mmCIF file of C-alpha atoms in Angstrom:
data_model
loop_
_atom_site.group_PDB
_atom_site.id
_atom_site.type_symbol
_atom_site.label_atom_id
_atom_site.label_comp_id
_atom_site.label_asym_id
_atom_site.label_seq_id
_atom_site.Cartn_x
_atom_site.Cartn_y
_atom_site.Cartn_z
ATOM 1 C CA UNK H 1 0.000 0.000 0.000
ATOM 2 C CA UNK H 2 1.400 3.339 -1.066
ATOM 3 C CA UNK H 3 2.233 5.766 1.725
ATOM 4 C CA UNK H 4 3.421 9.370 1.573
ATOM 5 C CA UNK H 5 5.415 11.216 4.213
ATOM 6 C CA UNK H 6 6.206 14.920 4.251
ATOM 7 C CA UNK H 7 9.403 16.217 5.818
ATOM 8 C CA UNK H 8 11.093 19.568 6.245
ATOM 9 C CA UNK H 9 11.553 22.505 8.613
ATOM 10 C CA UNK H 10 8.551 23.457 10.712
ATOM 11 C CA UNK H 11 9.668 27.078 11.022
ATOM 12 C CA UNK H 12 10.734 29.382 8.204
ATOM 13 C CA UNK H 13 11.675 33.055 8.438
ATOM 14 C CA UNK H 14 9.830 35.671 6.380
ATOM 15 C CA UNK H 15 11.337 36.278 2.921
ATOM 16 C CA UNK H 16 13.142 32.923 2.989
ATOM 17 C CA UNK H 17 12.361 29.771 0.997
ATOM 18 C CA UNK H 18 10.151 26.993 2.324
ATOM 19 C CA UNK H 19 11.435 23.547 1.319
ATOM 20 C CA UNK H 20 9.555 20.291 1.818
ATOM 21 C CA UNK H 21 10.086 16.749 0.603
ATOM 22 C CA UNK H 22 7.550 13.971 0.180
ATOM 23 C CA UNK H 23 8.810 10.391 0.288
ATOM 24 C CA UNK H 24 6.757 7.756 -1.498
ATOM 25 C CA UNK H 25 6.920 4.253 -0.050
ATOM 26 C CA UNK H 26 5.196 1.007 -0.971
ATOM 27 C CA UNK H 27 4.990 1.845 -4.643
ATOM 28 C CA UNK H 28 6.668 3.498 -7.596
ATOM 29 C CA UNK H 29 6.625 7.211 -8.260
ATOM 30 C CA UNK H 30 6.048 6.484 -11.954
ATOM 31 C CA UNK H 31 2.815 7.162 -13.839
ATOM 32 C CA UNK H 32 1.150 9.537 -11.395
ATOM 33 C CA UNK H 33 0.794 13.256 -10.779
ATOM 34 C CA UNK H 34 2.482 14.128 -7.502
ATOM 35 C CA UNK H 35 0.764 17.029 -5.822
ATOM 36 C CA UNK H 36 1.084 19.560 -3.052
ATOM 37 C CA UNK H 37 -1.873 21.056 -1.185
ATOM 38 C CA UNK H 38 -1.931 23.382 1.785
ATOM 39 C CA UNK H 39 -4.412 24.407 4.478
ATOM 40 C CA UNK H 40 -3.963 27.593 6.544
ATOM 41 C CA UNK H 41 -5.053 27.327 10.180
ATOM 42 C CA UNK H 42 -8.831 27.106 10.412
ATOM 43 C CA UNK H 43 -9.268 27.520 6.665
ATOM 44 C CA UNK H 44 -9.956 25.436 3.575
ATOM 45 C CA UNK H 45 -7.754 23.558 1.146
ATOM 46 C CA UNK H 46 -5.624 25.194 -1.549
ATOM 47 C CA UNK H 47 -4.047 23.233 -4.397
ATOM 48 C CA UNK H 48 -0.445 24.310 -4.978
ATOM 49 C CA UNK H 49 0.471 22.224 -8.007
ATOM 50 C CA UNK H 50 1.674 18.893 -9.302
ATOM 51 C CA UNK H 51 4.547 17.263 -11.120
ATOM 52 C CA UNK H 52 4.279 14.267 -13.410
ATOM 53 C CA UNK H 53 6.933 11.631 -12.839
ATOM 54 C CA UNK H 54 8.508 12.613 -16.157
ATOM 55 C CA UNK H 55 9.042 16.149 -14.840
ATOM 56 C CA UNK H 56 6.251 18.209 -16.394
ATOM 57 C CA UNK H 57 4.584 20.565 -13.937
ATOM 58 C CA UNK H 58 1.385 22.527 -13.405
ATOM 59 C CA UNK H 59 1.199 25.237 -10.763
ATOM 60 C CA UNK H 60 -1.586 27.280 -9.209
ATOM 61 C CA UNK H 61 -1.379 30.656 -10.994
ATOM 62 C CA UNK H 62 -1.741 32.463 -7.682
ATOM 63 C CA UNK H 63 1.558 30.935 -6.500
ATOM 64 C CA UNK H 64 3.283 30.233 -9.789
ATOM 65 C CA UNK H 65 5.929 32.958 -9.498
ATOM 66 C CA UNK H 66 7.143 31.528 -6.183
ATOM 67 C CA UNK H 67 6.660 27.764 -6.551
ATOM 68 C CA UNK H 68 8.942 25.026 -7.815
ATOM 69 C CA UNK H 69 8.043 21.340 -7.635
ATOM 70 C CA UNK H 70 10.666 18.780 -8.558
ATOM 71 C CA UNK H 71 10.921 14.991 -8.604
ATOM 72 C CA UNK H 72 13.740 12.546 -7.869
ATOM 73 C CA UNK H 73 12.648 9.179 -9.229
ATOM 74 C CA UNK H 74 15.813 7.461 -7.985
ATOM 75 C CA UNK H 75 14.825 8.306 -4.404
ATOM 76 C CA UNK H 76 11.057 8.004 -4.914
ATOM 77 C CA UNK H 77 10.704 11.567 -3.679
ATOM 78 C CA UNK H 78 9.265 14.834 -4.863
ATOM 79 C CA UNK H 79 9.803 18.269 -3.392
ATOM 80 C CA UNK H 80 8.226 21.687 -2.964
ATOM 81 C CA UNK H 81 10.016 25.004 -2.814
ATOM 82 C CA UNK H 82 8.102 28.196 -2.067
ATOM 83 C CA UNK H 83 10.152 31.379 -2.128
ATOM 84 C CA UNK H 84 9.726 34.762 -0.461
ATOM 85 C CA UNK H 85 7.382 33.418 2.178
ATOM 86 C CA UNK H 86 5.229 35.576 4.424
ATOM 87 C CA UNK H 87 2.964 34.850 7.366
ATOM 88 C CA UNK H 88 0.199 34.105 4.861
ATOM 89 C CA UNK H 89 2.110 30.967 3.851
ATOM 90 C CA UNK H 90 1.727 29.496 7.341
ATOM 91 C CA UNK H 91 -0.231 26.287 6.839
ATOM 92 C CA UNK H 92 -0.338 22.539 7.025
ATOM 93 C CA UNK H 93 1.257 21.264 3.820
ATOM 94 C CA UNK H 94 0.107 17.950 2.366
ATOM 95 C CA UNK H 95 1.583 15.880 -0.418
ATOM 96 C CA UNK H 96 -0.685 13.600 -2.406
ATOM 97 C CA UNK H 97 -0.784 11.219 -5.356
ATOM 98 C CA UNK H 98 -2.826 12.506 -8.249
ATOM 99 C CA UNK H 99 -4.639 10.603 -10.961
ATOM 100 C CA UNK H 100 -5.492 12.416 -14.177
ATOM 101 C CA UNK H 101 -7.112 11.603 -17.497
ATOM 102 C CA UNK H 102 -9.997 12.130 -19.878
ATOM 103 C CA UNK H 103 -13.109 9.997 -20.070
ATOM 104 C CA UNK H 104 -16.244 10.589 -22.076
ATOM 105 C CA UNK H 105 -15.040 14.056 -22.976
ATOM 106 C CA UNK H 106 -14.623 15.059 -19.353
ATOM 107 C CA UNK H 107 -11.317 15.762 -17.720
ATOM 108 C CA UNK H 108 -10.756 14.069 -14.402
ATOM 109 C CA UNK H 109 -8.135 14.714 -11.753
ATOM 110 C CA UNK H 110 -8.267 13.512 -8.195
ATOM 111 C CA UNK H 111 -5.875 12.805 -5.327
ATOM 112 C CA UNK H 112 -6.294 9.321 -3.933
ATOM 113 C CA UNK H 113 -3.431 8.963 -1.455
ATOM 114 C CA UNK H 114 -2.416 11.704 0.958
ATOM 115 C CA UNK H 115 0.390 12.220 3.427
ATOM 116 C CA UNK H 116 -0.430 13.081 7.030
ATOM 117 C CA UNK H 117 0.674 16.677 6.548
ATOM 118 C CA UNK H 118 3.350 18.847 8.076
ATOM 119 C CA UNK H 119 2.859 22.196 9.766
ATOM 120 C CA UNK H 120 4.975 25.071 8.510
ATOM 121 C CA UNK H 121 5.002 28.358 10.411
ATOM 122 C CA UNK H 122 6.463 31.508 8.903
ATOM 123 C CA UNK H 123 7.797 33.704 11.667
ATOM 124 C CA UNK H 124 10.956 35.528 12.627
ATOM 125 C CA UNK L 1 -9.845 31.550 -4.362
ATOM 126 C CA UNK L 2 -12.774 29.149 -3.756
ATOM 127 C CA UNK L 3 -14.931 29.203 -6.875
ATOM 128 C CA UNK L 4 -16.948 26.220 -5.684
ATOM 129 C CA UNK L 5 -19.570 27.193 -3.132
ATOM 130 C CA UNK L 6 -20.753 24.890 -0.365
ATOM 131 C CA UNK L 7 -22.989 25.523 2.652
ATOM 132 C CA UNK L 8 -20.805 26.121 5.723
ATOM 133 C CA UNK L 9 -22.620 23.555 7.807
ATOM 134 C CA UNK L 10 -25.040 20.639 7.728
ATOM 135 C CA UNK L 11 -26.370 18.411 10.468
ATOM 136 C CA UNK L 12 -28.540 15.433 11.180
ATOM 137 C CA UNK L 13 -29.330 12.807 13.750
ATOM 138 C CA UNK L 14 -27.944 9.280 13.539
ATOM 139 C CA UNK L 15 -29.587 7.336 10.753
ATOM 140 C CA UNK L 16 -30.763 10.404 8.858
ATOM 141 C CA UNK L 17 -29.803 11.361 5.329
ATOM 142 C CA UNK L 18 -27.745 14.514 4.836
ATOM 143 C CA UNK L 19 -27.046 16.192 1.516
ATOM 144 C CA UNK L 20 -24.278 18.710 0.766
ATOM 145 C CA UNK L 21 -24.388 20.883 -2.328
ATOM 146 C CA UNK L 22 -21.488 22.242 -4.369
ATOM 147 C CA UNK L 23 -22.171 25.035 -6.832
ATOM 148 C CA UNK L 24 -19.727 25.909 -9.579
ATOM 149 C CA UNK L 25 -19.703 27.137 -13.152
ATOM 150 C CA UNK L 26 -19.308 26.010 -16.740
ATOM 151 C CA UNK L 27 -15.507 26.206 -16.481
ATOM 152 C CA UNK L 28 -15.244 23.740 -13.613
ATOM 153 C CA UNK L 29 -18.121 21.445 -12.660
ATOM 154 C CA UNK L 30 -19.802 22.026 -16.003
ATOM 155 C CA UNK L 31 -16.735 20.819 -17.908
ATOM 156 C CA UNK L 32 -15.000 18.353 -15.622
ATOM 157 C CA UNK L 33 -15.672 15.676 -13.046
ATOM 158 C CA UNK L 34 -16.211 16.328 -9.361
ATOM 159 C CA UNK L 35 -14.466 14.784 -6.380
ATOM 160 C CA UNK L 36 -15.346 14.838 -2.706
ATOM 161 C CA UNK L 37 -12.924 14.682 0.198
ATOM 162 C CA UNK L 38 -13.632 13.957 3.856
ATOM 163 C CA UNK L 39 -11.429 15.529 6.517
ATOM 164 C CA UNK L 40 -11.891 14.129 10.002
ATOM 165 C CA UNK L 41 -10.780 16.444 12.840
ATOM 166 C CA UNK L 42 -7.008 16.781 12.993
ATOM 167 C CA UNK L 43 -6.348 14.483 10.065
ATOM 168 C CA UNK L 44 -5.467 14.702 6.380
ATOM 169 C CA UNK L 45 -8.228 14.783 3.766
ATOM 170 C CA UNK L 46 -9.352 11.447 2.383
ATOM 171 C CA UNK L 47 -10.777 10.816 -1.084
ATOM 172 C CA UNK L 48 -14.449 9.940 -0.650
ATOM 173 C CA UNK L 49 -15.905 10.212 -4.165
ATOM 174 C CA UNK L 50 -14.132 10.650 -7.502
ATOM 175 C CA UNK L 51 -15.366 11.175 -11.058
ATOM 176 C CA UNK L 52 -18.741 12.446 -9.802
ATOM 177 C CA UNK L 53 -20.047 9.211 -8.311
ATOM 178 C CA UNK L 54 -17.287 6.628 -7.934
ATOM 179 C CA UNK L 55 -16.297 5.342 -4.516
ATOM 180 C CA UNK L 56 -12.708 4.262 -3.824
ATOM 181 C CA UNK L 57 -12.293 0.830 -2.323
ATOM 182 C CA UNK L 58 -13.199 0.861 1.359
ATOM 183 C CA UNK L 59 -15.600 3.803 1.265
ATOM 184 C CA UNK L 60 -19.034 2.713 2.535
ATOM 185 C CA UNK L 61 -21.916 2.831 0.065
ATOM 186 C CA UNK L 62 -23.673 5.199 2.485
ATOM 187 C CA UNK L 63 -21.759 7.907 0.638
ATOM 188 C CA UNK L 64 -22.922 8.791 -2.855
ATOM 189 C CA UNK L 65 -22.189 11.594 -5.292
ATOM 190 C CA UNK L 66 -24.047 13.121 -8.195
ATOM 191 C CA UNK L 67 -23.628 15.929 -10.687
ATOM 192 C CA UNK L 68 -26.043 17.934 -12.778
ATOM 193 C CA UNK L 69 -24.977 20.827 -14.949
ATOM 194 C CA UNK L 70 -22.788 23.147 -12.894
ATOM 195 C CA UNK L 71 -23.702 21.687 -9.500
ATOM 196 C CA UNK L 72 -22.857 18.556 -7.586
ATOM 197 C CA UNK L 73 -24.080 16.895 -4.411
ATOM 198 C CA UNK L 74 -22.801 14.514 -1.795
ATOM 199 C CA UNK L 75 -25.332 12.439 0.093
ATOM 200 C CA UNK L 76 -24.684 10.612 3.345
ATOM 201 C CA UNK L 77 -27.385 8.118 4.182
ATOM 202 C CA UNK L 78 -27.665 6.373 7.526
ATOM 203 C CA UNK L 79 -25.628 9.129 9.188
ATOM 204 C CA UNK L 80 -23.202 7.873 11.836
ATOM 205 C CA UNK L 81 -21.268 9.677 14.557
ATOM 206 C CA UNK L 82 -17.990 8.922 12.784
ATOM 207 C CA UNK L 83 -19.205 10.937 9.801
ATOM 208 C CA UNK L 84 -18.640 14.158 11.745
ATOM 209 C CA UNK L 85 -16.068 15.884 9.576
ATOM 210 C CA UNK L 86 -15.416 18.614 7.045
ATOM 211 C CA UNK L 87 -16.344 17.771 3.471
ATOM 212 C CA UNK L 88 -14.855 19.446 0.402
ATOM 213 C CA UNK L 89 -15.881 19.211 -3.230
ATOM 214 C CA UNK L 90 -13.234 19.752 -5.893
ATOM 215 C CA UNK L 91 -12.900 19.984 -9.652
ATOM 216 C CA UNK L 92 -10.507 21.178 -12.301
ATOM 217 C CA UNK L 93 -11.193 24.724 -13.531
ATOM 218 C CA UNK L 94 -10.389 25.219 -17.224
ATOM 219 C CA UNK L 95 -10.395 29.034 -17.041
ATOM 220 C CA UNK L 96 -8.068 29.291 -14.062
ATOM 221 C CA UNK L 97 -6.111 26.143 -15.046
ATOM 222 C CA UNK L 98 -6.132 25.061 -11.444
ATOM 223 C CA UNK L 99 -7.647 22.367 -9.289
ATOM 224 C CA UNK L 100 -10.179 24.174 -7.125
ATOM 225 C CA UNK L 101 -11.670 23.096 -3.829
ATOM 226 C CA UNK L 102 -15.045 24.061 -2.453
ATOM 227 C CA UNK L 103 -15.444 26.254 0.602
ATOM 228 C CA UNK L 104 -16.056 23.218 2.781
ATOM 229 C CA UNK L 105 -19.022 21.979 4.800
ATOM 230 C CA UNK L 106 -18.849 20.938 8.425
ATOM 231 C CA UNK L 107 -21.176 18.037 9.141
ATOM 232 C CA UNK L 108 -22.395 17.646 12.704
ATOM 233 C CA UNK L 109 -24.156 14.570 14.032
ATOM 234 C CA UNK L 110 -26.670 15.705 16.612
#
């Protein structure tokens, strides 16, 4: 059974870069869309973006200028970098496995396996 | 950035049927499939329904999803205490080119 685990610093200073890694165990990183989602305290979910195992990416336009998602297939890991962080980037960050395709003319994309999440606080 | 609108709360007694709506537009629900996620208190979201009405393995058939036009619904029949959670709809938005989540609905079992 595939499991995902986020790791990285829990505290980041304003204007610095947030860096997180998601390790995939129990399965291969191939053939899926590896995603990052975040949830500010007491608020809803926000999709950050995904990377296909081959390296192609798709980012949320609202974060695109600051986000980089990369993949290391040899380590079965993918990573998130978010630059120039502010207090508004304080959130629980989740990694997830995404499934995407087209069926009957409709585009589908859903995230079927999630990590437990890691809390990142932006503060000096 | 929530372009999918859900009621903030819903409630019912054990055994009742509860329905949660998700209202979108032609660029998201109207063009693509809808997913539903359940988030129990203090835990990560869990995929509950995908592709409008499909249940992943292990999800009880008490949960069902439907879609019509630019709206979708999640129904919970035979409500149980362990169903107390936040529920989010989600869909791809072609105009924004982003996966959007709904505003979320907190379900309370009375």
